[in-house]
Short mmCIF file of C-alpha atoms and ligand atoms in Angstrom, two decimals:
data_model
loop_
_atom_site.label_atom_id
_atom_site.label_comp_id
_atom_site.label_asym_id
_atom_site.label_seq_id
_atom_site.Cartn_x
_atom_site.Cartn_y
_atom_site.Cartn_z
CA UNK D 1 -91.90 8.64 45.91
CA UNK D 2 -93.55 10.77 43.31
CA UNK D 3 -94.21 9.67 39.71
CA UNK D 4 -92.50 12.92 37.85
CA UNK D 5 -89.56 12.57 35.59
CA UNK D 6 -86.17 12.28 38.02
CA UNK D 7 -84.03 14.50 35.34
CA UNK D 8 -86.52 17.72 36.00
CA UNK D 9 -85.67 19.52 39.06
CA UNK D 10 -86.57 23.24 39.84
CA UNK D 11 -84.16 25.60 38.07
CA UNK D 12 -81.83 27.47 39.38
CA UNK D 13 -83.26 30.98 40.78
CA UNK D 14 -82.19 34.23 39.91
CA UNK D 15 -79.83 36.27 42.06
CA UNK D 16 -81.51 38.05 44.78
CA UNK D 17 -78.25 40.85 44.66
CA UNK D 18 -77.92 43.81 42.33
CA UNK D 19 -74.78 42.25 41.46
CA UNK D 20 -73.63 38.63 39.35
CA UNK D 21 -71.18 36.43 39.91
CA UNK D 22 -68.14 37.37 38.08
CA UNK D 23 -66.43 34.03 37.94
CA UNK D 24 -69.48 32.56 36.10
CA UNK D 25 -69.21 35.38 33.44
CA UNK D 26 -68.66 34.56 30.19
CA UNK D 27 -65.91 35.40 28.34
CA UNK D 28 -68.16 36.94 25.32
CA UNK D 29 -70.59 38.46 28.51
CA UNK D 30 -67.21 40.16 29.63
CA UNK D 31 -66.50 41.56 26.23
CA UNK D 32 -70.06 42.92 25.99
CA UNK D 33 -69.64 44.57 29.45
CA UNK D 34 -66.28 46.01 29.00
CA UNK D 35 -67.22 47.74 25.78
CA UNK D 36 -70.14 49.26 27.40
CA UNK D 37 -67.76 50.78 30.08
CA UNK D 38 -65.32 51.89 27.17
CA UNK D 39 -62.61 49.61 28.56
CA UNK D 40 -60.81 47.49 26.30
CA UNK D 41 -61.44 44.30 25.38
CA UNK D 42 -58.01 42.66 26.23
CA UNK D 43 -59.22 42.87 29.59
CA UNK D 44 -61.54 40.48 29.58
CA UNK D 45 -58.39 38.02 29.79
CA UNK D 46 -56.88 39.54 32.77
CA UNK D 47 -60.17 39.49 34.77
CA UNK D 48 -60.18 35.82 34.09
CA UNK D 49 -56.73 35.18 34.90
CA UNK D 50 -56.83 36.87 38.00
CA UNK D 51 -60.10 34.35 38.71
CA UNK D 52 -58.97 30.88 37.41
CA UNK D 53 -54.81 31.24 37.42
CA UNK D 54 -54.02 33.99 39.77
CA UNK D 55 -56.55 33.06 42.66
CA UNK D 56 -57.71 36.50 43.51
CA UNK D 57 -59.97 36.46 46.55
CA UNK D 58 -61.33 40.17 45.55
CA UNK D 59 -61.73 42.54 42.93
CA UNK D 60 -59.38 44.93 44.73
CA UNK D 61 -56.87 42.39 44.65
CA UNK D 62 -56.50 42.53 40.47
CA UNK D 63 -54.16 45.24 40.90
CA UNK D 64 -52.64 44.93 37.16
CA UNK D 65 -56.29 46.74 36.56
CA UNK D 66 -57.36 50.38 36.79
CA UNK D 67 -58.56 51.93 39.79
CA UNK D 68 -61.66 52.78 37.99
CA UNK D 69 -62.36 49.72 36.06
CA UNK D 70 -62.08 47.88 39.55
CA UNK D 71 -64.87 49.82 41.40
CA UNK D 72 -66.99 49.69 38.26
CA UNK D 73 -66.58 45.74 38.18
CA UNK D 74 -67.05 46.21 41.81
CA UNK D 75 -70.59 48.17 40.90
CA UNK D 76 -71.83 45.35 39.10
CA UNK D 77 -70.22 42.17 40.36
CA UNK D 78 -68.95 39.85 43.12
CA UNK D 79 -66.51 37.58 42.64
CA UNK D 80 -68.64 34.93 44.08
CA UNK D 81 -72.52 35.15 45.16
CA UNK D 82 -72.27 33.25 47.86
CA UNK D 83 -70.83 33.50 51.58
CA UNK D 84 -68.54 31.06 52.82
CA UNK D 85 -70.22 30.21 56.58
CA UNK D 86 -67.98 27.67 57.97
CA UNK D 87 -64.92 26.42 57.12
CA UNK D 88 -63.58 22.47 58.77
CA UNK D 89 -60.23 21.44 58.54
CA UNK D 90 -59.36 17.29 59.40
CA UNK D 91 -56.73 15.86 61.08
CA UNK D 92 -55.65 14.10 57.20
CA UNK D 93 -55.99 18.10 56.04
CA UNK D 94 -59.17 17.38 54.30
CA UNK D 95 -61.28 20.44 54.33
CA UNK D 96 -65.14 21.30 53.83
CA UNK D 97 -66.54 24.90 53.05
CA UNK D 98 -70.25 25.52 53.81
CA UNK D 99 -71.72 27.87 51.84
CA UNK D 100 -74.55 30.20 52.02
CA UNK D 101 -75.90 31.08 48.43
CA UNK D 102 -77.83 34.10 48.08
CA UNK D 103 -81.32 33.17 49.19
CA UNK D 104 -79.64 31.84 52.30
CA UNK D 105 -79.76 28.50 51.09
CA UNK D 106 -76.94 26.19 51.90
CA UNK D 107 -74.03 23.89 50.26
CA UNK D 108 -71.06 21.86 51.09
CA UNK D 109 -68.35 21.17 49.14
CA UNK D 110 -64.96 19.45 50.08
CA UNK D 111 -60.82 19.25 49.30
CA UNK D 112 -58.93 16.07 50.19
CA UNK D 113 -55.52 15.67 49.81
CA UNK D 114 -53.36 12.59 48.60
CA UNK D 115 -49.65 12.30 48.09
CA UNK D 116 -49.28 14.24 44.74
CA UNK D 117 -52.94 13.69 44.20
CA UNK D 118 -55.62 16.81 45.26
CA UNK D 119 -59.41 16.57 44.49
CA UNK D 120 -62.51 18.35 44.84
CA UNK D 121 -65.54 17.17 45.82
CA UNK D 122 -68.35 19.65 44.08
CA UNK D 123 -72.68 19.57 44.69
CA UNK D 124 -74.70 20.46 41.98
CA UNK D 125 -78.51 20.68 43.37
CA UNK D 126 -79.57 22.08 47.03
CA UNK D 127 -80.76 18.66 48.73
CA UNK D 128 -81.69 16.02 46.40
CA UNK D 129 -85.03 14.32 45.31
CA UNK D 130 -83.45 10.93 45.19
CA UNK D 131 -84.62 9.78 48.14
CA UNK D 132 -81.43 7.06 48.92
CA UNK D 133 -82.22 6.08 52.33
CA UNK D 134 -79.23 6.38 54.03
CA UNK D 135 -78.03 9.44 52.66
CA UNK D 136 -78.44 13.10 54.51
CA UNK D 137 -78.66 14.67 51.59
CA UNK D 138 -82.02 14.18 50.22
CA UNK D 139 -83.80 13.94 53.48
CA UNK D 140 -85.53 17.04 53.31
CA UNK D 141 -85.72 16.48 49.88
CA UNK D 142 -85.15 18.87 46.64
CA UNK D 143 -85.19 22.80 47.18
CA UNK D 144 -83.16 23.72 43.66
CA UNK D 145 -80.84 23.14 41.10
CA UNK D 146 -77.33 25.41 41.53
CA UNK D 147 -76.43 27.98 38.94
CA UNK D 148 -73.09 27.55 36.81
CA UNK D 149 -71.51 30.19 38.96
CA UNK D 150 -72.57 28.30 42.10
CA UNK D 151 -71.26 25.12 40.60
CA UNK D 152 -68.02 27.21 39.91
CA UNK D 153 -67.85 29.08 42.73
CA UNK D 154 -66.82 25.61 44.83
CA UNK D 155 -64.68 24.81 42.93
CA UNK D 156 -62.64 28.09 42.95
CA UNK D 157 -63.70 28.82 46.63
CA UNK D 158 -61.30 25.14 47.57
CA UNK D 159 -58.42 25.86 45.26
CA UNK D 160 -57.93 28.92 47.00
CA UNK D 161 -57.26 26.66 50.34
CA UNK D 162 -54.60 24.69 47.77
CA UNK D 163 -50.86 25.40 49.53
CA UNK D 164 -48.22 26.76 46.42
CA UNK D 165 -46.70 23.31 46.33
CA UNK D 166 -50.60 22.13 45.87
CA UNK D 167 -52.04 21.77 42.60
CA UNK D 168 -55.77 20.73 41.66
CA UNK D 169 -55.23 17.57 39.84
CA UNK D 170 -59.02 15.55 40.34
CA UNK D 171 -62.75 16.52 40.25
CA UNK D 172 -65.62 14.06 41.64
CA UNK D 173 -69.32 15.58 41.47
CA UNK D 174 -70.38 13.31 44.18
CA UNK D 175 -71.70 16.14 46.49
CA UNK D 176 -74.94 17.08 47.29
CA UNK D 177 -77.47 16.73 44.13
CA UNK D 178 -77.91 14.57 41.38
CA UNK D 179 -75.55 15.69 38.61
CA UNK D 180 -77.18 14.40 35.74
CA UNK D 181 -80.40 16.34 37.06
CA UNK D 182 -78.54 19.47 36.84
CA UNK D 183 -76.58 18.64 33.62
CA UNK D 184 -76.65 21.75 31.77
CA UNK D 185 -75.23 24.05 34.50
CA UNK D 186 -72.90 21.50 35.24
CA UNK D 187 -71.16 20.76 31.75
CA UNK D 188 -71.25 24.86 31.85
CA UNK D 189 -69.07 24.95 34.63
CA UNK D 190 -67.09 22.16 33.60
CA UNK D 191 -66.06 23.67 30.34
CA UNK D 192 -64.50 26.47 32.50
CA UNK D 193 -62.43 23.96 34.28
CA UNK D 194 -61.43 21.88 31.14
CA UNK D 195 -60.43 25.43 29.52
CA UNK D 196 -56.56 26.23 29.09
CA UNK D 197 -57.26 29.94 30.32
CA UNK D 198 -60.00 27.92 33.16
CA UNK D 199 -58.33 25.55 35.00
CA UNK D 200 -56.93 23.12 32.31
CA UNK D 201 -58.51 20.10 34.26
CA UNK D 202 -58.80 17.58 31.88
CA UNK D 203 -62.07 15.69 31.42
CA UNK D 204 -60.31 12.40 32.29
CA UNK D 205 -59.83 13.38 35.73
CA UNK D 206 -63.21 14.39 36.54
CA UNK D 207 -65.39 11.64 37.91
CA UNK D 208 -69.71 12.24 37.08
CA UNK D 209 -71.15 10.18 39.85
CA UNK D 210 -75.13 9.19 39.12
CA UNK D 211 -78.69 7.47 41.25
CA UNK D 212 -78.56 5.89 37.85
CA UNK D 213 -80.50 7.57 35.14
CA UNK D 214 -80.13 6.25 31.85
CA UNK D 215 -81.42 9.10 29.71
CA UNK D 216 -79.10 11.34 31.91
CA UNK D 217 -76.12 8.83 31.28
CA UNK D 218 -77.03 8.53 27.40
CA UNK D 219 -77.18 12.66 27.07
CA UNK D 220 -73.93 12.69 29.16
CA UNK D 221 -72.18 10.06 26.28
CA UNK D 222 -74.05 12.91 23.89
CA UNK D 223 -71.17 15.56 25.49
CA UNK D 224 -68.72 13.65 23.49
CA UNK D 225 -65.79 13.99 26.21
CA UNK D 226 -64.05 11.37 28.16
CA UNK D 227 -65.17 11.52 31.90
CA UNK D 228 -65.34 8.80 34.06
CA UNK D 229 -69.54 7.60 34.92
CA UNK D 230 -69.77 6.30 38.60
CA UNK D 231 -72.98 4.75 38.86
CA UNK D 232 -74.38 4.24 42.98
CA UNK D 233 -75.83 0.56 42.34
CA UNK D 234 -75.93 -0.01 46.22
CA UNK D 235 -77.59 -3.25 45.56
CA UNK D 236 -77.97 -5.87 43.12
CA UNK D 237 -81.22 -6.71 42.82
CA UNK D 238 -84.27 -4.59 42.35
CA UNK D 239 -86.49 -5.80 44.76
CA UNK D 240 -83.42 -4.58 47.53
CA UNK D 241 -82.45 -1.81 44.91
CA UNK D 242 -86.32 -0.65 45.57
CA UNK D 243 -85.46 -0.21 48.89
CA UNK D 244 -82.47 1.54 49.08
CA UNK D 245 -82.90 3.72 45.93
CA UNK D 246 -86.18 4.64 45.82
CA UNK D 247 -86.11 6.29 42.79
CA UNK D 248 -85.46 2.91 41.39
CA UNK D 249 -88.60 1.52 40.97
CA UNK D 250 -89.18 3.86 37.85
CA UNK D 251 -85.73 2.33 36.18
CA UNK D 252 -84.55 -1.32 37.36
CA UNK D 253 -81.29 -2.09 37.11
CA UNK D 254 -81.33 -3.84 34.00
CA UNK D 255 -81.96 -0.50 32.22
CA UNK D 256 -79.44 1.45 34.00
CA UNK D 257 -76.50 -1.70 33.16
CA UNK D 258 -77.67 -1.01 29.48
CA UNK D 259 -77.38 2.84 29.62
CA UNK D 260 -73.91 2.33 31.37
CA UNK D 261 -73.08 -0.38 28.97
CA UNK D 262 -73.43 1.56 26.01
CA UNK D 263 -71.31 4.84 27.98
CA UNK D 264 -68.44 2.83 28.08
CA UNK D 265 -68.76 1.71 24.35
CA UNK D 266 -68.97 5.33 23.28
CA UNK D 267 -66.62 7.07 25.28
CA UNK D 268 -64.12 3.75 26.11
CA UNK D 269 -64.61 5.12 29.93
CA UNK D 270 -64.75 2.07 32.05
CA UNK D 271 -67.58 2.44 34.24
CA UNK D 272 -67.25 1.98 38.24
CA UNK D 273 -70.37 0.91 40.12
CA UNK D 274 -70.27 2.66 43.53
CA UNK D 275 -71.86 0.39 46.23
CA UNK D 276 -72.33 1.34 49.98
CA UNK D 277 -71.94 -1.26 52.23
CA UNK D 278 -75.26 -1.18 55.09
CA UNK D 279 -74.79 -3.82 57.67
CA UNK D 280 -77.16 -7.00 57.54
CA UNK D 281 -78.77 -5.14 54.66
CA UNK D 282 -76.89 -5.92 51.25
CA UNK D 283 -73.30 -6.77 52.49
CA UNK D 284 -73.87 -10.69 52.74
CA UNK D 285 -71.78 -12.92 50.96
CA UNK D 286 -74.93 -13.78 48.61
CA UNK D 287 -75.00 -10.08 47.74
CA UNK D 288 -71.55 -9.96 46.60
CA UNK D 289 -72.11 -12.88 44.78
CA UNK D 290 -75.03 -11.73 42.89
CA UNK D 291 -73.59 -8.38 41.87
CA UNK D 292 -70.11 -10.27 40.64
CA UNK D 293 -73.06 -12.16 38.26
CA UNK D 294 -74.52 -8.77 37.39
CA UNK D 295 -71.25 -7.08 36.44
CA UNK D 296 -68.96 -9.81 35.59
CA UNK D 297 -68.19 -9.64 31.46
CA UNK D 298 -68.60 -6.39 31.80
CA UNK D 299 -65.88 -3.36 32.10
CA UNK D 300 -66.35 -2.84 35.27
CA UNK D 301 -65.45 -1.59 38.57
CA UNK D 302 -66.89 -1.43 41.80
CA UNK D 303 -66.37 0.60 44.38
CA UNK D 304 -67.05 -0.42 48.01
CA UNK D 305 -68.06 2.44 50.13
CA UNK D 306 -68.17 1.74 54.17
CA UNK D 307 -71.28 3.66 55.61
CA UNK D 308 -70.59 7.23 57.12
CA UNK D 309 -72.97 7.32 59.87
CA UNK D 310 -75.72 9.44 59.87
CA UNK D 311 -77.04 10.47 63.12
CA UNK D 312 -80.82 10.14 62.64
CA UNK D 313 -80.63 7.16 60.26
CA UNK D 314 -80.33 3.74 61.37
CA UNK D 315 -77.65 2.33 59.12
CA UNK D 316 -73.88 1.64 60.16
CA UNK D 317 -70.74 0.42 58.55
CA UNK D 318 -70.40 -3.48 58.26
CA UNK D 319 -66.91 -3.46 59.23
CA UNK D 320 -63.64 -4.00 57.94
CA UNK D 321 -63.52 -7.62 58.06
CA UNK D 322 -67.17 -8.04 56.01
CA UNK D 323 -65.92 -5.55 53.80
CA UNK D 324 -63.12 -7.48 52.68
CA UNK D 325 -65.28 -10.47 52.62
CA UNK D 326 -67.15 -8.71 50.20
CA UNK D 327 -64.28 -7.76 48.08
CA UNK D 328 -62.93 -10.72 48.09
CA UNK D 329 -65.68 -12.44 46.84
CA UNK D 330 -65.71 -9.76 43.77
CA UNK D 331 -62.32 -10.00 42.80
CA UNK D 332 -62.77 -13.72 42.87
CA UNK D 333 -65.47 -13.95 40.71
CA UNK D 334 -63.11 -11.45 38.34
CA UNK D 335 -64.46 -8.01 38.66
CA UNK D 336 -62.23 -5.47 39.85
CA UNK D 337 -63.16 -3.69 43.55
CA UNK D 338 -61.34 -1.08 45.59
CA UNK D 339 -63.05 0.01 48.59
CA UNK D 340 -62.81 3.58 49.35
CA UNK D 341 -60.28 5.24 51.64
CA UNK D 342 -62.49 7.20 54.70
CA UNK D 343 -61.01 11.07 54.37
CA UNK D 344 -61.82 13.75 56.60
CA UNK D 345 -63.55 11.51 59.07
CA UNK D 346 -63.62 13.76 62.37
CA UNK D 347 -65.29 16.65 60.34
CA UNK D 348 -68.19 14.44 58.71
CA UNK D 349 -66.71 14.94 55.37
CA UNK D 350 -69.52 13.26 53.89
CA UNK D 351 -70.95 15.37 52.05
CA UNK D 352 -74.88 16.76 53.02
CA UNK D 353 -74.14 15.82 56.60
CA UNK D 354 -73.02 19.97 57.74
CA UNK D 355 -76.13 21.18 55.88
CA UNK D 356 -78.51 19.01 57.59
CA UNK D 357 -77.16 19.62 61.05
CA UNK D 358 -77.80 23.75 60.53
CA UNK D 359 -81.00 22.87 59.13
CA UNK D 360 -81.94 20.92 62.43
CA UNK D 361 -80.77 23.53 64.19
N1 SAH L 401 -76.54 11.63 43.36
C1 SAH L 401 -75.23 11.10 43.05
C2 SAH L 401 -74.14 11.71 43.93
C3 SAH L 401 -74.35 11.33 45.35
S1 SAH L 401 -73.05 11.32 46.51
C4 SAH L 401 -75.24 9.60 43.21
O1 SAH L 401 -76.24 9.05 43.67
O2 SAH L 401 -74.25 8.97 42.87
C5 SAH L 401 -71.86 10.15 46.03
C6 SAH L 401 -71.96 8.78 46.66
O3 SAH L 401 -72.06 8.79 48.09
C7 SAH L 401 -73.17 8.02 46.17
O4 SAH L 401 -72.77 6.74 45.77
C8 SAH L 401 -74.03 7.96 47.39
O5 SAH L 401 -74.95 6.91 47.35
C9 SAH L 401 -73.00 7.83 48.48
N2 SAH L 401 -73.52 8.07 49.84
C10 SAH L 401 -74.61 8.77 50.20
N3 SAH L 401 -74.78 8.74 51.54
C11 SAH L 401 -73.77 8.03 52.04
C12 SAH L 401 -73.39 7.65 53.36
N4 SAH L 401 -74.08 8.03 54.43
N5 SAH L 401 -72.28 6.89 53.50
C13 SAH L 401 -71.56 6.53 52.42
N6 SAH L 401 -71.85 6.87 51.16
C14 SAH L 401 -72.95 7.60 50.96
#
């Protein structure tokens, strides 16, 4: 792997259309725009209602506007920049959106649905420069980190697909990217979804899932809000951390414990420790053993996370019965695990996996 700082990644690129986004407008951009078109500025709030509460899919559709204040929005902006290209649905209802950005780049992004629980599942760069070897996501590597608006856009673009008994209630940024490489774009975004007249998510339900970088994690504490840090330890030792998590080697676990350590004493978050299970790799019984001594006295939980197959990698899913081996073993030793519920299975929820195939293609 390369040597260069893993929090820099190439920025965002301007649009390639005349036109912007106009659900990653600002509410003081909006003012400034309206009162060059003479409109006034109590509009601003309807255009944004119409985007975060009232779900408009158009411009045309924000009827409580005037005819010629819509086609002059509909001069300068789209509601979103990019193009949604595919659309999955699962047998469990859990549904994944590819999108096309506008340099023809793509994204995924996914909704799955619980009993009185619905979350979104969000990407932040275009590939990833991680390097985990048994993700699809960064096996072409980085291309870019995604605008605000692009960040948005997902998440607006899968509560539109929310039935009228449905409500948003959960965000995890565990899509394609590394968040805290993108974390400026991203909190942007987010403070649209915190906002009352956003989407009145509250921080507390949005899950920041991290490679592990600890001057990311420390800047993230540095927001001052209460989300929940998922850290992807995936092994727990460096010398098989090295191997799994490339990007490792610059960081050791020790450092990223300490950097997770002190998130949890700032922002009373208890941190969960996201580990997928690789058969005959790290899912022995001495594995679980040595992560229980890693974590244990700690605040801590871990999450076990079977292996979605990946057709050109070589990894595959232990099993159910080592997986609960594995558990077991943790809870024994007295830290907390859970191991993730598969959603969206027959459509390769995971996310990363729909971009790669249409890049092999
Ligand atoms: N860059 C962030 C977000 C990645 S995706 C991070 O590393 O946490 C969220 C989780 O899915 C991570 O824990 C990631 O390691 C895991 N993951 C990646 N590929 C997977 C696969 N094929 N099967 C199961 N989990 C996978």
């Amino acid at each position: 792997m390369t040597s260069t700082d893993p929090l820099d990644a190439p920025p965002a690129q301007p649009a390639l259309t005349d036109r912007a986004p106009l659900c990653g407008i600002s509410t003081q951009e909006m003012g400034n725009w309206l009162s060059r078109h003479d409109h006034p500025a109590y509009r601003a709030a309807q255009i944004r209602k119409w985007i975060f509460g009232r779900q408009a899919e158009s411009i045309n559709e924000m009827t409580d506007l005037p005819a010629s204040l819509r086609e002059q929005l509909g001069n300068d902006f789209d509601l979103f920049s990019g193009q949604l290209v595919r659309h999955q649905v699962a047998r469990d209802r859990t549904e994944k959106l590819l999108v096309e950005l506008v340099d023809g780049r793509q994204i995924e992004c996914v909704l799955m649905r619980e009993t009185s629980r619905w979350t979104v599942c969000i990407s932040t760069q275009v590939g990833c420069a991680m390097g985990c070897v048994f993700c699809a996501s960064g096996l072409l590597g980085l291309d870019r980190n995604l605008s605000r608006a692009e960040i948005l856009e997902q998440v607006l673009r899968l509560t539109r697909r929310l039935e009228p008994d449905e409500r948003l209630t959960n965000l995890v940024v565990m899509g394609i990217g590394e968040p805290l490489a993108n974390l400026p774009a991203l909190l942007g975004a987010l403070e649209d979804i915190h906002a009352e007249n956003g989407l009145g998510i509250s921080p507390r339900r949005v899950t920041i899932s991290t490679v592990g970088l600890p001057r990311g994690i420390r800047q993230l504490a540095d927001v001052g809000r209460p989300y929940n840090l998922a850290v992807s330890l995936h092994a727990p030792n460096d010398e098989l951390r090295n191997r799994l998590v490339p990007v490792n080697d610059q960081i050791g676990i020790h450092a990223i414990l300490e950097a997770a350590d002190e998130y949890f004493q700032r922002t009373g978050r208890r941190v969960t420790y996201e580990y997928v299970l690789l058969a005959e790799t790290n899912d022995q019984p001495r594995h679980a053993r040595q992560l229980a001594a890693l974590l244990s006295g700690r605040n801590a939980h871990v999450n076990l996370i079977p292996m979605n197959n990946v057709d050109v990698l070589p990894w595959s899913d232990p099993g159910d019965p080592q997986t609960q081996r594995f558990s077991t073993i943790l809870q024994k030793a007295g830290v907390a695990a859970t191991v993730r519920k598969r959603k969206g299975a027959d459509i390769d929820a995971a996310c990363g996996q729909l971009r790669l195939e249409n890049l092999k293609n």
